Short mmCIF file of C-alpha atoms in Angstrom, two decimals:
data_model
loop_
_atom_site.label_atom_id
_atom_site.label_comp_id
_atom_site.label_asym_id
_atom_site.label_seq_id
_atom_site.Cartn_x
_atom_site.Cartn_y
_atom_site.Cartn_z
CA UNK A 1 -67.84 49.75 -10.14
CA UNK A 2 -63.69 49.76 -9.57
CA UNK A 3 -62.79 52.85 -8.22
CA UNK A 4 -58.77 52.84 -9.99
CA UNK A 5 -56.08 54.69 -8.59
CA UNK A 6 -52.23 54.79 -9.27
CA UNK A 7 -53.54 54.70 -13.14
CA UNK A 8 -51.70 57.54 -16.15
CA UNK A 9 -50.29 60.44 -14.08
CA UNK A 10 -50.82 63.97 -15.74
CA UNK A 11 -48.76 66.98 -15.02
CA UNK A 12 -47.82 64.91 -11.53
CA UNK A 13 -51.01 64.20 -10.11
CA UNK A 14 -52.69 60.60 -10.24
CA UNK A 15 -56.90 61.55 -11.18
CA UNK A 16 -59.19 59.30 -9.91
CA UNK A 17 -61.48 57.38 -11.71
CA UNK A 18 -64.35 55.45 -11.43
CA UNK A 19 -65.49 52.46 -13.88
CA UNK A 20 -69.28 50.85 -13.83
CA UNK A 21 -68.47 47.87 -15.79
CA UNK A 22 -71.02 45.00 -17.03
CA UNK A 23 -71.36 41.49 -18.26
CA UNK A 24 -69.76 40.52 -21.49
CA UNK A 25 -71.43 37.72 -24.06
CA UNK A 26 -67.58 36.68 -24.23
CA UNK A 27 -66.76 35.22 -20.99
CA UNK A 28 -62.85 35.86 -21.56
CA UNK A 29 -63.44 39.74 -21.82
CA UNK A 30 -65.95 39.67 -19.01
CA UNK A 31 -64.61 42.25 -16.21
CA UNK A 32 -67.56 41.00 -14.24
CA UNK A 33 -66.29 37.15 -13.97
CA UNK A 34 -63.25 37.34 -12.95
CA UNK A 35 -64.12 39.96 -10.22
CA UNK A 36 -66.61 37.78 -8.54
CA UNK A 37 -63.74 34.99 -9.20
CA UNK A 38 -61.32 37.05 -7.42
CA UNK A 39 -63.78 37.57 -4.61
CA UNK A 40 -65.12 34.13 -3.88
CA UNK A 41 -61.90 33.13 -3.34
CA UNK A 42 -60.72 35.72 -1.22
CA UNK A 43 -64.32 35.30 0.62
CA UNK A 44 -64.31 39.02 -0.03
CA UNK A 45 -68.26 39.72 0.03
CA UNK A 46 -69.28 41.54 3.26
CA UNK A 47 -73.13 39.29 3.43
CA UNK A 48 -71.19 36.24 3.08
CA UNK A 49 -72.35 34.80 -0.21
CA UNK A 50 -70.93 31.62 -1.05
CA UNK A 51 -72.06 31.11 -4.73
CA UNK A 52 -72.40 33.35 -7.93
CA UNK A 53 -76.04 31.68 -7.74
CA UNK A 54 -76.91 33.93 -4.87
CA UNK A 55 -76.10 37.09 -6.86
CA UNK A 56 -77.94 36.04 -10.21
CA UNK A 57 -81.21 35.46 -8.17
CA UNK A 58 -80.84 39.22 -6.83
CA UNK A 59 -83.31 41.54 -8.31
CA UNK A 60 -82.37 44.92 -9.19
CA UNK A 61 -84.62 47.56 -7.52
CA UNK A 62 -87.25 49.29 -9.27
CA UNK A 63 -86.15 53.06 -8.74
CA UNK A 64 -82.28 51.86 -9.82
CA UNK A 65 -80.80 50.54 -12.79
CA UNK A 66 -77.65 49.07 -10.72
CA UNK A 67 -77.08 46.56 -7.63
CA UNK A 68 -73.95 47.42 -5.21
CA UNK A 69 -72.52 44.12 -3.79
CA UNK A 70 -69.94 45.78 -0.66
CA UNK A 71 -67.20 44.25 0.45
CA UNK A 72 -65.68 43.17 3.28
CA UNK A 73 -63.67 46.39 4.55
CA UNK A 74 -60.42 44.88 4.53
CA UNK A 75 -60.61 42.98 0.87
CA UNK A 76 -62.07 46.08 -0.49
CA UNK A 77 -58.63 48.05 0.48
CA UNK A 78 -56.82 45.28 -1.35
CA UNK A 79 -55.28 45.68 -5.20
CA UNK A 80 -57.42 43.53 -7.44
CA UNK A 81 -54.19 42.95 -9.79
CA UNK A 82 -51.98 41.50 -7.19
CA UNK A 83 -48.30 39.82 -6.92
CA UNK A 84 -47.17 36.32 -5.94
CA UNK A 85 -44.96 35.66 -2.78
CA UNK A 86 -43.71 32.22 -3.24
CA UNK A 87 -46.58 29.90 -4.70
CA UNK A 88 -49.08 31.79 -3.16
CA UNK A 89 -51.25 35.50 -3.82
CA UNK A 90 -49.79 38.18 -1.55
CA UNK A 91 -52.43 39.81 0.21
CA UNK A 92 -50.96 43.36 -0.28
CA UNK A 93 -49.06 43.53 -2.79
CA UNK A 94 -50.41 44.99 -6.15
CA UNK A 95 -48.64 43.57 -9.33
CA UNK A 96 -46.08 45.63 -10.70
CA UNK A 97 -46.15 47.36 -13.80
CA UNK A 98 -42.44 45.90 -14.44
CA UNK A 99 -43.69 42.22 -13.95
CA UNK A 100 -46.68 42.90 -16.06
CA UNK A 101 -45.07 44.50 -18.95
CA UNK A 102 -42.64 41.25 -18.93
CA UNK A 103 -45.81 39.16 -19.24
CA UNK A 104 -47.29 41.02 -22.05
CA UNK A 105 -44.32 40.96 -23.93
CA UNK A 106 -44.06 37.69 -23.71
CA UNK A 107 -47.54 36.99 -24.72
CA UNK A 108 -47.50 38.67 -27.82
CA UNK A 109 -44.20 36.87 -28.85
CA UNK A 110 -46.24 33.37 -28.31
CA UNK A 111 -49.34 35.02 -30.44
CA UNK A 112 -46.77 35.67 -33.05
CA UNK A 113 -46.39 39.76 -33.20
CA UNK A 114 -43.46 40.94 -35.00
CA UNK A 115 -43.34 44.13 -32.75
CA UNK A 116 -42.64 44.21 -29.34
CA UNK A 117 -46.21 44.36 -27.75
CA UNK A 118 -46.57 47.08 -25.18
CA UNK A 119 -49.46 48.37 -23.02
CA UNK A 120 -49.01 51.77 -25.36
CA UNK A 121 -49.92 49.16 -27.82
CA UNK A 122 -53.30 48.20 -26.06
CA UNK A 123 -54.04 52.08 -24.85
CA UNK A 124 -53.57 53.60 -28.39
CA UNK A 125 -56.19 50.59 -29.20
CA UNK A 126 -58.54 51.66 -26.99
CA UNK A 127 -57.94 54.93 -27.71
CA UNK A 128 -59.04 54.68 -31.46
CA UNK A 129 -62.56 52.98 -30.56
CA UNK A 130 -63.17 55.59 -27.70
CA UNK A 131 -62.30 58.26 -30.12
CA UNK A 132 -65.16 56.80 -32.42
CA UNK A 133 -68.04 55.80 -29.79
CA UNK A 134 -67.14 58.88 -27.24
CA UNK A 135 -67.83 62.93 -27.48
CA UNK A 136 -64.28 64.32 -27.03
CA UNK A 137 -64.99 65.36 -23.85
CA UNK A 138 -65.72 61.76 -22.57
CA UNK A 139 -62.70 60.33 -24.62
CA UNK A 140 -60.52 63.06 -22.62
CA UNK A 141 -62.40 62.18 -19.23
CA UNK A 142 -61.91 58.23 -20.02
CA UNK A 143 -57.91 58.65 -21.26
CA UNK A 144 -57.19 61.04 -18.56
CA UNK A 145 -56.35 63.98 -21.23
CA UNK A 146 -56.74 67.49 -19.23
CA UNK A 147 -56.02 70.19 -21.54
CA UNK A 148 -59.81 69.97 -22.81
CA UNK A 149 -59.09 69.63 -26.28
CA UNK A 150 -58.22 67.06 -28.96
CA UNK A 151 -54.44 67.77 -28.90
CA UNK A 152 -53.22 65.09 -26.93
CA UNK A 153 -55.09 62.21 -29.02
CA UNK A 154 -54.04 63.65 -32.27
CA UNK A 155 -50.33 63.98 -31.16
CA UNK A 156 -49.92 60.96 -29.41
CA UNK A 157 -52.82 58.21 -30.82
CA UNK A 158 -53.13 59.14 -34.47
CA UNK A 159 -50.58 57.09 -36.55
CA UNK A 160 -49.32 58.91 -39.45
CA UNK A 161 -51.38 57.16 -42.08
CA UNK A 162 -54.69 59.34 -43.38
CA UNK A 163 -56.87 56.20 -43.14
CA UNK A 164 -60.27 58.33 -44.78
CA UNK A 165 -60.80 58.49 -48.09
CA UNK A 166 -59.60 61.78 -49.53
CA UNK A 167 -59.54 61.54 -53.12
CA UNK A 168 -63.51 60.68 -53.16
CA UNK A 169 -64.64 63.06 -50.62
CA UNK A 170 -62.74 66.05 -52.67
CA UNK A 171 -64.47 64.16 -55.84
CA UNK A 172 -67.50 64.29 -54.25
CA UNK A 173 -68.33 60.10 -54.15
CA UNK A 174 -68.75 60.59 -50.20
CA UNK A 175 -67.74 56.49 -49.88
CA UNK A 176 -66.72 54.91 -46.94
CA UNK A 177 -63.39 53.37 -46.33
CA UNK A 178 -63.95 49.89 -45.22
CA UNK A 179 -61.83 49.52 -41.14
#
């Protein structure tokens, strides 16, 4: 679990929030690597282990469906996302949202987007599939919406284009639009 803080303000106030987040079958959207990546090099696990073997012969206990791996008090006060000083990682120092937004921009111009990509970009994306897989409550909970209702997703996540198919659901042909 990451426990995230300085995330989207509302109405002033930073909510907290906290993430359980599992293994991916594709290891470049695995959460879960690069975490335990991040903390074997920052020897950052308070029982010392030295491997990721350790942790993959741990057995989850019967009465749980999770296992809690603590940290070491001082790396677990740490950013995860953190800045450079010089050629090495500050210990500190979380990245700025300035410096990342520079690298994201510049990553979608080398994947080849015409538009400026932006992390709006990614959060309206993520938006969309939590607005399919989620109740609205649990969208609003996840995108740190408060007012309760679907107002803020409709203003500021749906694009102006009616994507369903109209004509056949007044027609009575019910199809599907393909995504």
């Amino acid at each position: 679990m990451w426990n995230l803080e300085h995330v989207k303000r509302s109405a002033g106030a930073s909510e907290k929030k906290v993430f359980g987040f599992h293994e991916e079958d594709t290891l470049l959207h695995d959460p879960v690597l690069h975490t335990l990546a991040l903390a074997f090099a920052d020897d950052a696990f308070l029982n010392g282990f030295s491997g990721p073997e350790q942790i993959y012969d741990l057995a989850v206990p019967l009465q749980s469906d999770r296992l809690r791996l603590l940290w070491k008090k001082d790396w677990a006060e740490r950013p995860i996302f953190r800045t450079t000083e010089g050629l090495h990682m500050a210990i500190d120092k979380a990245l700025t949202y300035c410096k990342t937004r520079g690298h994201l921009i510049r990553l979608g111009r080398a994947l080849g987007y015409a538009k400026k990509l932006e992390f709006y970009d990614l959060r309206r994306g993520s938006g969309k599939k939590l607005n399919e897989a989620l109740t609205p409550e649990e969208r609003n909970k996840s995108m740190g919406h408060r007012l309760g209702d679907s107002s803020t997703y409709v203003r500021y996540y749906m694009g102006d284009f009616i994507g369903s198919d109209n004509q056949s659901i007044v027609n009575w042909k019910f199809k599907m639009t393909p995504n």
